[in-house]
Coordinates of C-alpha atoms (C1' of nucleotides) in Angstrom, one line a residue:
Chain Y
M777 CA -23.2 -30.0 -4.0
K778 CA -19.9 -31.6 -5.0
K779 CA -20.3 -34.2 -2.4
K780 CA -23.8 -35.1 -3.7
L781 CA -22.4 -35.6 -7.2
I782 CA -19.5 -37.6 -6.0
S783 CA -21.8 -40.0 -4.2
L784 CA -24.0 -40.3 -7.3
I785 CA -21.0 -41.2 -9.3
A786 CA -19.7 -43.6 -6.7
R787 CA -23.0 -45.5 -6.7
S788 CA -23.1 -45.7 -10.4
V789 CA -19.5 -47.0 -10.6
G790 CA -20.5 -49.5 -8.0
A791 CA -23.5 -50.6 -10.0
C792 CA -21.4 -50.9 -13.1
A793 CA -18.9 -53.0 -11.2
G794 CA -21.8 -55.2 -10.0
K795 CA -22.8 -55.8 -13.6
G796 CA -19.3 -56.6 -14.6
L797 CA -19.0 -53.6 -16.8
L798 CA -16.2 -52.1 -14.8
P799 CA -13.6 -53.6 -12.4
D800 CA -13.7 -52.6 -8.8
V801 CA -11.8 -49.4 -8.3
D802 CA -10.6 -47.0 -5.7
L803 CA -13.6 -44.7 -5.3
S804 CA -11.7 -42.1 -3.3
R805 CA -10.2 -40.9 -6.6
I806 CA -13.4 -39.5 -7.9
E807 CA -13.1 -35.8 -8.5
V808 CA -15.7 -33.3 -9.4
E809 CA -14.9 -29.8 -10.4
V810 CA -16.4 -26.6 -11.8
P811 CA -15.4 -26.4 -15.5
A812 CA -13.9 -23.1 -16.7
N813 CA -16.2 -23.0 -19.6
P814 CA -19.9 -22.9 -18.6
E815 CA -20.9 -24.8 -21.7
H816 CA -19.2 -27.8 -20.1
G817 CA -21.9 -27.9 -17.5
D818 CA -22.2 -26.9 -13.9
Y819 CA -19.9 -29.6 -12.7
A820 CA -17.7 -32.1 -14.5
S821 CA -16.0 -35.3 -13.5
N822 CA -12.9 -36.8 -15.0
I823 CA -13.7 -40.2 -13.5
A824 CA -13.9 -42.1 -16.8
M825 CA -10.4 -41.0 -17.8
V826 CA -9.1 -42.0 -14.4
L827 CA -10.7 -45.4 -14.7
A828 CA -9.7 -45.9 -18.4
S829 CA -6.1 -46.9 -17.6
Q830 CA -7.2 -49.3 -14.9
A831 CA -10.0 -50.8 -16.8
R832 CA -8.2 -50.8 -20.2
Q833 CA -11.2 -49.4 -21.9
N834 CA -12.1 -46.4 -23.9
P835 CA -12.9 -43.5 -21.5
R836 CA -15.9 -42.4 -23.4
K837 CA -17.3 -45.9 -23.2
I838 CA -16.8 -45.9 -19.5
A839 CA -18.4 -42.5 -19.1
Q840 CA -21.4 -43.8 -21.0
A841 CA -21.7 -46.8 -18.7
I842 CA -21.6 -44.5 -15.7
Q843 CA -24.1 -42.2 -17.3
E844 CA -26.5 -45.0 -18.0
N845 CA -26.3 -46.3 -14.4
L846 CA -26.8 -43.0 -12.7
D847 CA -29.5 -43.1 -10.1
D848 CA -30.6 -39.7 -8.9
P849 CA -33.3 -40.1 -6.2
E850 CA -33.3 -36.5 -5.2
G851 CA -33.7 -35.3 -8.8
I852 CA -31.0 -32.8 -8.8
V853 CA -29.5 -33.5 -12.2
E854 CA -31.2 -31.9 -15.2
K855 CA -29.0 -33.7 -17.7
T856 CA -25.6 -35.2 -18.3
Q857 CA -23.4 -35.3 -21.3
I858 CA -20.2 -36.9 -22.3
A859 CA -17.7 -34.6 -23.8
G860 CA -14.1 -34.3 -25.0
P861 CA -11.9 -37.2 -24.2
G862 CA -14.4 -38.6 -21.7
F863 CA -15.5 -35.9 -19.3
L864 CA -18.9 -36.5 -17.7
N865 CA -20.6 -33.2 -17.4
F866 CA -23.6 -32.4 -15.2
M867 CA -26.2 -29.7 -15.6
L868 CA -28.2 -29.3 -12.4
K869 CA -31.9 -28.3 -12.2
D870 CA -32.6 -24.7 -11.7
D871 CA -34.5 -25.5 -8.6
V872 CA -31.4 -26.9 -7.0
W873 CA -29.6 -23.6 -7.7
R874 CA -32.4 -21.5 -6.4
S875 CA -32.6 -23.5 -3.2
V876 CA -29.1 -22.1 -2.5
L877 CA -30.7 -18.7 -1.8
K878 CA -33.0 -20.3 0.8
D879 CA -30.0 -22.0 2.4
I880 CA -28.1 -18.7 2.6
L881 CA -31.0 -16.7 4.1
D882 CA -31.9 -19.5 6.6
Q883 CA -28.3 -20.1 7.7
K884 CA -27.2 -16.5 7.7
D885 CA -23.7 -16.1 9.1
R886 CA -23.4 -19.9 9.4
Y887 CA -23.8 -20.3 5.6
G888 CA -20.7 -22.1 4.3
C889 CA -19.5 -23.1 7.7
L890 CA -19.2 -26.6 9.1
P891 CA -20.6 -27.5 12.5
A892 CA -18.3 -26.5 15.3
G893 CA -16.4 -29.4 16.8
S894 CA -16.7 -31.6 13.7
G895 CA -13.0 -31.3 13.0
K896 CA -9.7 -31.6 14.8
K897 CA -8.2 -29.9 17.7
V898 CA -5.7 -27.5 16.1
Q899 CA -3.2 -25.1 17.6
V900 CA -1.8 -22.3 15.4
E901 CA 1.3 -20.6 16.6
F902 CA 2.1 -17.3 14.9
V903 CA 3.8 -13.9 15.3
S904 CA 6.0 -15.1 18.2
A905 CA 8.3 -12.1 17.8
N906 CA 10.9 -11.6 20.4
P907 CA 9.8 -8.8 22.8
T908 CA 12.8 -6.8 21.9
G909 CA 11.0 -4.1 19.9
P910 CA 7.7 -3.2 18.4
L911 CA 6.3 -5.3 15.6
H912 CA 7.2 -4.3 12.1
I913 CA 5.4 -4.8 8.8
G914 CA 6.8 -8.3 8.3
H915 CA 5.3 -9.4 11.6
A916 CA 2.0 -7.8 10.4
R917 CA 1.7 -10.1 7.5
G918 CA 2.3 -13.2 9.6
A919 CA -0.2 -11.9 12.1
V920 CA -2.9 -11.4 9.5
V921 CA -2.3 -14.7 7.8
G922 CA -2.3 -16.5 11.1
D923 CA -5.4 -14.8 12.4
V924 CA -7.4 -15.4 9.2
L925 CA -6.2 -19.0 9.0
C926 CA -7.6 -19.5 12.6
N927 CA -10.9 -17.9 11.6
L928 CA -11.1 -20.2 8.5
L929 CA -10.3 -23.3 10.4
A930 CA -12.8 -22.4 13.1
A931 CA -15.4 -21.8 10.4
T932 CA -14.8 -25.2 8.9
G933 CA -15.4 -27.0 12.2
Q934 CA -11.9 -27.1 13.7
Q935 CA -11.4 -26.4 17.4
V936 CA -8.6 -23.7 17.2
S937 CA -6.3 -22.3 19.8
R938 CA -4.1 -19.3 18.9
E939 CA -0.8 -19.0 20.5
Y940 CA 2.1 -16.6 20.7
Y941 CA 5.5 -18.0 21.8
I942 CA 7.5 -15.5 23.7
N943 CA 11.3 -16.0 23.3
D944 CA 12.2 -14.4 26.5
A945 CA 15.2 -16.4 27.5
G946 CA 18.4 -15.9 25.6
N947 CA 21.0 -13.6 24.1
Q948 CA 18.6 -11.3 22.3
M949 CA 17.0 -10.5 25.6
N950 CA 20.3 -9.8 27.2
N951 CA 21.0 -7.4 24.4
L952 CA 17.8 -5.7 25.2
G953 CA 18.7 -5.3 28.9
R954 CA 22.1 -4.0 28.0
S955 CA 20.7 -1.5 25.5
V956 CA 18.5 -0.1 28.2
L957 CA 21.4 0.1 30.6
Y958 CA 23.5 2.0 28.2
R959 CA 20.8 4.5 27.4
L960 CA 20.3 4.9 31.2
R961 CA 24.0 5.7 31.6
E962 CA 23.7 8.3 28.9
L963 CA 20.8 9.9 30.8
A964 CA 23.0 9.8 34.0
G965 CA 25.5 11.8 32.2
E966 CA 28.1 9.1 31.4
A967 CA 30.0 9.1 28.2
V968 CA 29.4 5.6 26.8
E969 CA 29.9 3.9 23.6
F970 CA 26.7 2.2 22.6
P971 CA 27.1 -1.6 22.1
E972 CA 27.6 -2.7 18.5
N973 CA 24.7 -5.2 18.5
G974 CA 22.4 -3.2 20.8
Y975 CA 18.9 -2.0 19.9
R976 CA 19.0 1.6 18.8
G977 CA 15.3 2.3 18.5
D978 CA 13.7 5.3 20.2
Y979 CA 11.5 3.0 22.3
I980 CA 14.7 1.9 24.2
R981 CA 15.3 5.6 25.2
E982 CA 11.7 5.9 26.4
I983 CA 12.0 2.8 28.6
A984 CA 15.3 4.0 30.0
G985 CA 13.8 7.4 30.6
D986 CA 10.9 5.9 32.6
I987 CA 13.4 3.9 34.7
F988 CA 15.6 6.9 35.3
K989 CA 12.6 8.9 36.5
K990 CA 11.6 6.2 38.9
E991 CA 15.0 5.1 40.3
G992 CA 17.6 7.5 39.1
S993 CA 21.1 6.1 39.1
R994 CA 20.4 3.1 41.3
F995 CA 22.0 0.9 38.7
R996 CA 25.4 2.1 39.8
D997 CA 25.1 0.4 43.1
E998 CA 24.2 -3.0 41.5
N999 CA 26.0 -5.8 39.9
E1000 CA 25.9 -5.3 36.2
E1001 CA 24.7 -8.8 35.3
E1002 CA 21.8 -8.5 37.7
T1003 CA 20.9 -5.1 36.4
I1004 CA 20.8 -6.3 32.9
Q1005 CA 18.6 -9.2 33.9
R1006 CA 16.3 -6.9 35.8
F1007 CA 16.1 -4.5 32.8
N1008 CA 15.5 -7.5 30.4
E1009 CA 12.4 -8.4 32.3
A1010 CA 11.2 -4.8 32.8
A1011 CA 11.7 -3.8 29.2
G1012 CA 10.4 -7.1 27.8
A1013 CA 7.2 -6.6 29.8
V1014 CA 6.7 -3.1 28.5
I1015 CA 7.4 -4.0 24.9
L1016 CA 5.2 -7.1 25.1
D1017 CA 2.3 -4.9 26.4
G1018 CA 2.8 -2.7 23.3
I1019 CA 2.8 -5.7 21.0
R1020 CA -0.4 -7.0 22.5
K1021 CA -2.1 -3.6 22.1
D1022 CA -0.9 -3.2 18.5
L1023 CA -2.1 -6.7 17.7
R1024 CA -5.5 -6.1 19.3
D1025 CA -5.9 -2.9 17.3
F1026 CA -5.1 -4.9 14.2
G1027 CA -7.8 -7.3 15.1
V1028 CA -5.5 -10.1 16.1
T1029 CA -5.9 -11.8 19.5
F1030 CA -4.4 -14.9 21.1
D1031 CA -5.8 -17.5 23.4
C1032 CA -2.4 -18.0 25.0
Y1033 CA 0.9 -16.2 25.3
F1034 CA 3.5 -19.0 26.1
S1035 CA 6.7 -17.9 27.7
E1036 CA 10.0 -19.7 26.9
R1037 CA 11.0 -19.2 30.5
E1038 CA 8.0 -21.4 31.5
L1039 CA 9.8 -24.3 29.8
Y1040 CA 12.8 -23.9 32.0
R1041 CA 10.9 -23.9 35.3
E1042 CA 11.2 -27.2 37.0
N1043 CA 13.8 -28.1 34.4
G1044 CA 11.3 -29.2 31.7
V1045 CA 13.9 -28.8 29.0
G1046 CA 16.5 -30.9 30.8
R1047 CA 14.1 -33.7 31.6
L1048 CA 13.0 -34.0 28.0
L1049 CA 16.6 -34.1 26.8
D1050 CA 17.4 -36.8 29.4
E1051 CA 14.5 -38.8 28.1
L1052 CA 15.6 -38.4 24.5
Q1053 CA 19.1 -39.3 25.4
K1054 CA 17.8 -42.6 27.0
Q1055 CA 16.1 -43.3 23.7
G1056 CA 19.3 -42.8 21.8
F1057 CA 18.4 -39.6 19.9
I1058 CA 21.0 -37.5 21.8
Y1059 CA 24.7 -38.2 22.1
S1060 CA 27.6 -36.4 23.7
D1061 CA 31.0 -35.7 22.1
G1062 CA 32.5 -35.0 25.5
E1063 CA 31.8 -31.2 25.6
T1064 CA 28.4 -30.7 23.8
L1065 CA 25.2 -32.7 23.4
W1066 CA 24.0 -33.4 19.9
F1067 CA 20.6 -34.3 18.6
K1068 CA 20.6 -36.9 15.8
T1069 CA 18.4 -35.1 13.5
T1070 CA 20.1 -36.9 10.6
D1071 CA 18.1 -40.0 11.6
Y1072 CA 15.1 -38.1 10.1
G1073 CA 16.6 -36.6 7.0
D1074 CA 18.3 -33.4 8.3
D1075 CA 21.7 -32.9 6.6
K1076 CA 23.6 -32.7 9.9
D1077 CA 23.1 -33.2 13.6
R1078 CA 22.3 -30.3 15.8
V1079 CA 23.6 -29.0 19.1
V1080 CA 21.2 -29.0 22.0
I1081 CA 23.6 -28.2 24.9
R1082 CA 26.5 -25.9 24.1
K1083 CA 30.1 -26.2 25.3
N1084 CA 29.3 -23.7 28.0
G1085 CA 26.5 -25.8 29.3
E1086 CA 23.7 -23.6 28.0
P1087 CA 20.8 -25.2 26.0
T1088 CA 20.3 -23.9 22.5
Y1089 CA 17.1 -22.3 21.2
F1090 CA 16.5 -25.6 19.4
A1091 CA 16.6 -27.5 22.7
A1092 CA 13.9 -25.3 24.1
D1093 CA 11.9 -25.6 20.9
I1094 CA 11.8 -29.4 21.1
A1095 CA 10.5 -29.1 24.6
Y1096 CA 8.0 -26.5 23.5
H1097 CA 6.6 -28.6 20.8
A1098 CA 6.4 -31.6 23.1
N1099 CA 4.6 -29.4 25.5
K1100 CA 2.1 -28.4 22.8
F1101 CA 1.3 -32.0 21.9
S1102 CA 0.9 -32.9 25.6
R1103 CA -1.9 -30.3 25.7
G1104 CA -3.9 -32.6 23.4
F1105 CA -3.7 -31.0 20.0
D1106 CA -4.2 -33.2 17.0
L1107 CA -2.4 -30.8 14.7
L1108 CA 0.1 -28.1 15.2
I1109 CA 0.5 -25.3 12.7
D1110 CA 3.5 -23.0 12.9
I1111 CA 3.7 -19.8 10.9
W1112 CA 7.2 -18.6 10.3
G1113 CA 9.0 -16.0 8.2
A1114 CA 10.4 -17.6 5.1
D1115 CA 13.9 -16.8 6.2
H1116 CA 13.6 -19.5 8.8
H1117 CA 13.0 -22.3 6.3
G1118 CA 16.3 -23.9 7.0
Y1119 CA 15.1 -24.7 10.4
I1120 CA 12.2 -27.0 9.2
P1121 CA 14.1 -30.3 8.8
R1122 CA 15.4 -30.3 12.4
L1123 CA 12.1 -29.4 13.9
E1124 CA 10.4 -32.1 11.9
A1125 CA 13.1 -34.5 13.0
A1126 CA 12.4 -33.5 16.6
I1127 CA 8.7 -34.1 16.5
Q1128 CA 9.2 -37.5 15.0
A1129 CA 11.7 -38.3 17.7
I1130 CA 9.1 -37.5 20.4
G1131 CA 6.8 -39.9 18.7
R1132 CA 4.6 -37.9 16.4
P1133 CA 4.1 -38.5 12.7
R1134 CA 5.5 -35.7 10.5
E1135 CA 1.9 -34.8 9.3
D1136 CA 1.0 -33.6 12.8
L1137 CA 3.1 -30.5 12.3
K1138 CA 2.5 -28.1 9.4
I1139 CA 4.7 -25.2 8.8
I1140 CA 3.5 -22.3 6.8
L1141 CA 6.2 -20.0 5.5
V1142 CA 5.2 -16.4 5.0
Q1143 CA 7.5 -14.5 2.6
L1144 CA 9.0 -11.2 3.6
V1145 CA 7.3 -8.0 2.7
N1146 CA 8.9 -5.3 0.5
L1147 CA 7.7 -2.1 1.9
L1148 CA 7.4 0.7 -0.7
R1149 CA 6.3 4.3 -0.7
A1150 CA 5.0 5.5 -4.1
G1151 CA 7.1 2.8 -5.8
E1152 CA 10.3 3.5 -3.8
P1153 CA 11.7 0.9 -1.4
V1154 CA 11.7 1.9 2.3
A1155 CA 14.8 0.7 4.1
M1156 CA 14.3 -1.5 7.1
S1157 CA 16.6 -2.7 9.9
T1158 CA 15.4 -3.6 13.4
R1159 CA 18.7 -3.1 15.0
S1160 CA 19.4 0.3 13.8
G1161 CA 15.9 1.3 14.7
E1162 CA 15.1 2.3 11.2
F1163 CA 11.9 0.5 10.4
V1164 CA 8.3 1.0 9.7
T1165 CA 6.3 -0.4 12.6
M1166 CA 3.0 -2.2 12.3
R1167 CA 1.5 0.6 14.3
E1168 CA 2.5 3.1 11.7
V1169 CA 1.0 1.0 8.9
L1170 CA -2.1 0.6 10.9
D1171 CA -2.4 4.4 11.6
E1172 CA -1.6 5.3 8.0
V1173 CA -3.6 2.9 5.9
G1174 CA -6.2 1.6 8.3
R1175 CA -7.0 -1.8 9.5
D1176 CA -9.2 -3.1 6.7
A1177 CA -6.9 -2.0 3.8
A1178 CA -3.8 -3.2 5.6
R1179 CA -5.3 -6.6 6.3
Y1180 CA -6.8 -7.0 2.9
N1181 CA -3.4 -6.2 1.2
F1182 CA -1.7 -8.9 3.2
L1183 CA -4.2 -11.4 2.0
M1184 CA -4.0 -10.7 -1.7
R1185 CA -1.0 -13.0 -2.3
R1186 CA -0.2 -16.6 -1.6
S1187 CA 1.7 -16.5 1.6
D1188 CA 4.8 -18.1 0.0
S1189 CA 5.1 -15.4 -2.6
H1190 CA 6.8 -12.1 -2.0
L1191 CA 4.6 -9.1 -1.3
D1192 CA 5.1 -5.6 -2.4
F1193 CA 3.3 -3.4 0.1
D1194 CA 3.1 0.2 -1.1
L1195 CA 1.9 2.6 1.6
E1196 CA 0.7 5.2 -0.8
V1197 CA -1.4 2.7 -2.8
A1198 CA -2.7 1.0 0.3
K1199 CA -4.1 4.2 1.7
K1200 CA -5.6 5.4 -1.5
Q1201 CA -9.3 5.1 -1.5
S1202 CA -9.5 4.3 -5.2
N1203 CA -9.8 1.6 -7.7
E1204 CA -6.2 0.7 -7.2
N1205 CA -7.2 -0.7 -3.8
P1206 CA -9.2 -3.8 -4.1
V1207 CA -10.5 -3.8 -0.5
Y1208 CA -12.9 -1.0 -1.4
Y1209 CA -14.1 -2.8 -4.4
V1210 CA -15.5 -5.6 -2.3
Q1211 CA -16.7 -3.3 0.6
Y1212 CA -18.4 -1.1 -2.0
A1213 CA -20.4 -4.1 -3.3
H1214 CA -21.6 -4.7 0.2
A1215 CA -22.4 -1.1 0.9
R1216 CA -24.2 -0.9 -2.4
I1217 CA -26.5 -3.8 -1.6
C1218 CA -27.2 -2.2 1.8
S1219 CA -28.1 0.9 -0.1
I1220 CA -30.5 -1.0 -2.4
L1221 CA -32.2 -2.6 0.6
R1222 CA -32.6 0.9 2.2
T1223 CA -34.1 2.2 -1.0
A1224 CA -36.5 -0.7 -1.2
Q1225 CA -37.5 -0.1 2.4
E1226 CA -38.1 3.6 1.8
R1227 CA -40.4 2.7 -1.0
G1228 CA -42.4 0.5 1.3
M1229 CA -41.1 -2.9 0.4
T1230 CA -39.8 -5.4 2.8
L1231 CA -37.3 -8.2 2.2
P1232 CA -39.6 -11.1 1.4
D1233 CA -39.2 -14.6 2.8
F1234 CA -37.9 -17.0 0.3
P1235 CA -41.1 -19.0 -0.2
A1236 CA -42.9 -15.7 -1.1
I1237 CA -40.8 -15.1 -4.2
R1238 CA -41.0 -16.7 -7.6
P1239 CA -37.5 -17.9 -8.0
S1240 CA -38.1 -18.6 -11.7
L1241 CA -38.0 -14.9 -12.2
L1242 CA -34.3 -15.0 -11.6
A1243 CA -33.5 -16.1 -15.1
E1244 CA -30.9 -13.7 -16.3
A1245 CA -27.5 -15.1 -17.0
E1246 CA -25.9 -12.8 -14.4
E1247 CA -28.4 -13.9 -11.8
R1248 CA -27.6 -17.6 -12.5
T1249 CA -23.9 -16.8 -12.3
L1250 CA -24.3 -15.1 -8.9
I1251 CA -26.3 -18.0 -7.5
K1252 CA -23.8 -20.6 -8.7
M1253 CA -20.9 -18.6 -7.3
M1254 CA -22.6 -18.5 -3.9
A1255 CA -23.3 -22.2 -4.1
R1256 CA -19.5 -22.7 -4.5
Y1257 CA -18.7 -20.6 -1.4
P1258 CA -18.8 -23.6 1.0
E1259 CA -16.6 -25.6 -1.3
M1260 CA -14.2 -22.7 -1.6
L1261 CA -13.9 -22.4 2.2
E1262 CA -13.3 -26.1 2.6
G1263 CA -10.6 -26.1 -0.1
A1264 CA -8.9 -23.1 1.5
A1265 CA -9.0 -24.8 4.9
K1266 CA -7.7 -28.0 3.6
T1267 CA -4.7 -26.4 1.8
L1268 CA -4.3 -23.7 4.4
E1269 CA -4.4 -21.1 1.7
V1270 CA -6.2 -18.0 3.0
H1271 CA -5.7 -16.0 -0.2
R1272 CA -8.4 -18.0 -1.9
I1273 CA -11.0 -16.2 0.1
T1274 CA -9.7 -12.9 -1.2
F1275 CA -9.8 -13.9 -4.8
Y1276 CA -13.3 -15.4 -4.3
L1277 CA -14.5 -12.1 -2.9
N1278 CA -13.1 -10.1 -5.7
E1279 CA -14.8 -12.3 -8.2
L1280 CA -18.2 -12.3 -6.4
A1281 CA -18.0 -8.5 -6.1
A1282 CA -17.2 -8.2 -9.8
V1283 CA -20.2 -10.3 -10.9
F1284 CA -22.4 -8.3 -8.6
H1285 CA -21.2 -4.9 -9.8
G1286 CA -21.8 -6.1 -13.4
Y1287 CA -25.2 -7.2 -12.6
Y1288 CA -26.0 -4.0 -10.8
N1289 CA -25.0 -1.9 -13.7
K1290 CA -27.1 -3.9 -16.1
Y1291 CA -30.3 -4.5 -14.2
K1292 CA -32.4 -2.7 -11.6
V1293 CA -33.4 -4.5 -8.5
V1294 CA -36.1 -2.2 -7.3
T1295 CA -38.6 -1.8 -10.1
Q1296 CA -42.3 -1.3 -10.7
D1297 CA -42.7 -5.0 -11.0
A1298 CA -43.3 -6.2 -7.4
A1299 CA -42.8 -9.9 -8.0
L1300 CA -39.5 -9.3 -9.9
S1301 CA -38.3 -6.8 -7.3
N1302 CA -39.0 -9.3 -4.6
A1303 CA -37.0 -12.0 -6.3
R1304 CA -34.1 -9.7 -6.9
L1305 CA -34.1 -8.4 -3.4
V1306 CA -33.8 -12.0 -2.1
L1307 CA -30.9 -12.5 -4.5
V1308 CA -28.9 -9.4 -3.5
A1309 CA -29.6 -10.0 0.2
A1310 CA -28.0 -13.4 -0.3
V1311 CA -25.0 -11.9 -2.0
R1312 CA -24.7 -9.4 0.9
E1313 CA -24.7 -12.3 3.4
V1314 CA -22.0 -14.2 1.6
L1315 CA -19.8 -11.0 1.2
K1316 CA -20.3 -10.3 4.9
N1317 CA -19.4 -13.8 5.9
A1318 CA -16.3 -14.0 3.9
L1319 CA -15.1 -10.5 4.9
G1320 CA -15.8 -11.6 8.5
I1321 CA -13.3 -14.5 8.1
L1322 CA -10.8 -12.0 6.8
G1323 CA -11.4 -9.8 9.7
V1324 CA -12.3 -7.0 7.4
G1325 CA -15.3 -4.8 7.9
A1326 CA -18.4 -5.0 5.9
P1327 CA -19.7 -1.3 5.9
E1328 CA -23.3 -0.4 5.2
K1329 CA -22.2 3.0 4.0
M1330 CA -18.9 4.3 2.8
Chain H
rG1397 C1' 29.8 -25.5 -2.4
rC1398 C1' 25.0 -27.6 -0.3
rG1399 C1' 19.7 -26.9 0.6
rC1400 C1' 14.7 -24.5 0.3
rC1401 C1' 11.4 -21.1 -2.4
rC1402 C1' 10.2 -18.5 -6.9
rA1403 C1' 10.0 -17.8 -12.7
rU1404 C1' 2.8 -17.0 -16.3
rG1405 C1' 0.9 -10.3 -21.1
rG1406 C1' 4.4 -3.7 -20.2
rC1407 C1' 3.8 -4.1 -14.3
rU1408 C1' 1.7 -6.9 -9.9
rC1409 C1' -0.3 -11.6 -9.5
rA1410 C1' -4.4 -16.0 -9.8
rG1411 C1' -4.7 -20.7 -12.0
rC1412 C1' -9.3 -24.9 -7.4
rU1413 C1' -3.4 -30.3 -6.2
rG1414 C1' -2.9 -33.4 -14.0
rG1415 C1' -8.2 -31.5 -17.5
rA1416 C1' -11.4 -29.0 -22.4
rU1417 C1' -10.0 -22.3 -25.8
rA1418 C1' -4.2 -20.1 -19.7
rG1419 C1' -7.4 -15.8 -16.4
rA1420 C1' -7.8 -11.1 -13.1
rG1421 C1' -6.2 -6.2 -11.5
rC1422 C1' -3.1 -2.0 -12.7
rG1423 C1' -1.5 0.8 -16.9
rC1424 C1' -3.0 2.1 -22.3
rC1425 C1' -7.2 3.2 -26.0
rA1426 C1' -12.6 4.0 -26.8
rG1427 C1' -17.4 4.5 -24.5
rA1428 C1' -21.7 4.5 -20.2
rC1429 C1' -24.7 8.6 -14.7
rU1430 C1' -31.9 13.6 -15.0
rA1431 C1' -30.7 5.7 -12.8
rC1432 C1' -31.3 1.3 -6.5
rG1433 C1' -24.3 5.1 -4.7
rA1434 C1' -19.5 6.2 -11.2
rA1435 C1' -15.0 3.9 -4.9
rU1436 C1' -19.0 1.2 -10.5
rC1437 C1' -19.7 -0.8 -15.5
rU1438 C1' -19.0 -2.1 -21.1
rG1439 C1' -15.7 -3.0 -25.3
rG1440 C1' -10.4 -3.3 -27.3
rA1441 C1' -4.7 -4.8 -27.7
rU1442 C1' -0.9 -7.7 -25.3
rG1443 C1' 1.4 -14.7 -23.9
rC1444 C1' 7.3 -20.4 -27.1
rC1445 C1' 3.4 -20.3 -18.9
rG1446 C1' 12.3 -19.1 -18.1
rC1447 C1' 15.0 -23.2 -21.5
rA1448 C1' 15.4 -28.6 -22.8
rA1449 C1' 14.1 -33.5 -22.2
rG1450 C1' 10.8 -37.2 -19.7
rU1451 C1' 6.2 -39.4 -17.4
rU1452 C1' 0.5 -40.2 -20.2
rC1453 C1' -5.3 -40.3 -23.1
rG1454 C1' -3.8 -35.0 -21.5
rA1455 C1' 1.5 -30.9 -18.4
rA1456 C1' 1.6 -23.8 -16.6
rU1457 C1' 0.8 -27.8 -12.9
rC1458 C1' 4.4 -34.0 -11.8
rU1459 C1' 10.2 -35.9 -12.7
rU1460 C1' 15.3 -34.7 -14.1
rG1461 C1' 18.9 -31.3 -16.0
rC1462 C1' 20.2 -26.3 -17.2
rU1463 C1' 19.5 -20.6 -16.9
rG1464 C1' 18.2 -16.5 -13.9
rG1465 C1' 16.4 -14.2 -9.0
rG1466 C1' 15.3 -14.5 -3.5
rC1467 C1' 16.5 -16.8 1.1
rG1468 C1' 19.0 -20.0 4.3
rC1469 C1' 23.5 -23.0 5.6
rA1470 C1' 25.6 -20.9 14.2
rC1471 C1' 27.4 -24.1 20.1
rC1472 C1' 22.0 -16.5 17.2
rA1473 C1' 16.8 -16.6 18.0

RNA sequence: GCGCCCAUGGCUCAGCUGGAUAGAGCGCCAGACUACGAAUCUGGAUGCCGCAAGUUCGAAUCUUGCUGGGCGCACCA
């Protein structure tokens, strides 16, 4: 709808320019929006004010010229008006609005979506937690935001690949193997002092227990370094399996799990560093190799090969992102915990050094979650093993409520997650508000069916019967749904979907309490059944993108 | 010390990339089921949009400075 109006305005401005009324201007700056106040029309454009400074004319005069030169071959505009400092307001014909109902019922679960393959090839990397322990609640937020973003991008035509990067080469993994070894020694009856920076969670004891059952004290006959390496891999595999299962139960799946070790096979990291050194991005100070990230705005250069000859995490990450691009993606999106924000400049520097514009990598920071129980903070620390896992949250509050709660804030804003509130099935918990609207409509349709009515085809109803203010509001809100999705996809802001859903559900609940859908008047009932069926479809589609269920009964 | 993010009713937060009278939910007060589901609805009170300048037709939104809070600042990942 917006697009149609923009092209109407663009043609009018062009016509004005042709007549010498206006200078030629940049048409890409035409904006159309939905005014906050319905009296200001269905849509409004600020074009005249934008042009005023360029054209050095009174904005109202410009608006008038545009208004007079509007050519509306499809006949969608009922009337226009000039208001305020120079807004051009549009009222659309009722038929235009009612045709939205037809679109929704025709397109069903594709309503609001753009054709597959019409967009870019995008890769989204998210979660990417080290397989050193189960996922906790902070990972859960990143998982949901990433998953929903992928759904959203796919719905708006992008070709999306979901990826989990496994940091399985490095010190953290050695800690894991060592932690297992020490628990195993305890089981074998040795008196040991557990390493300071070891992982203390119970899952380590379980893994050690399994190994002990299988092989007893075999570790005593082995070289310690080799044993740790062996336990790293064994424990990492077990933990990663658990992570995959938790994610799957949370509704999050990946197309690819990419192992950091993969990068080191056939010396991929080394070869890339050599290449960059040839190009002058890497220099040596005799002992270590440095990447000149300051060339691209970082505040200092970064080490890629340590004094001891080992590559840093950053070195691997450069190779990893080069690898991603080599797989043909137009756009990479990384989702990180906000505590990693200091890492952004160096990675942006790196992707520019490997020959990509900065816009080809977008990094979404997800703020940390404050976990509460009935208002009281819950202490969390991975190392000490005192933390609430994603699994526990899932079991306690359920998938739908947990996911919805993570989507109620902008991702860069802190989130208080209260377990008691999230599991309450009450009005404090917005997920049920939206789901209830859906279930209610299903109930209405069941009732209609019991009374012998069937959902009529759109052409069979008299759309002019939908004349109540609430009905018009519902229709207009549903007409905005595709625009909302596009905006959310463009800005990568998934929370917009949640807010939209709350608003649509609110308008519906208000309508429901005021008017009856199934009445003695068959024609009116038919029209209203079509309306609420359309609302149900939009609710279901949006909930589907959020990965939240749309129950028919609750 | 340097850098990034945040600051909007009592609380938790939106505010569609600069628009018209700043909005929701929770909480508080008062009401609505012999009704297609009351997990719902209707009405009411609450705001120097942290402070101060600047940019312009127009600022919660952009710029700069300050205040206050969070997070980073490894040859960890």
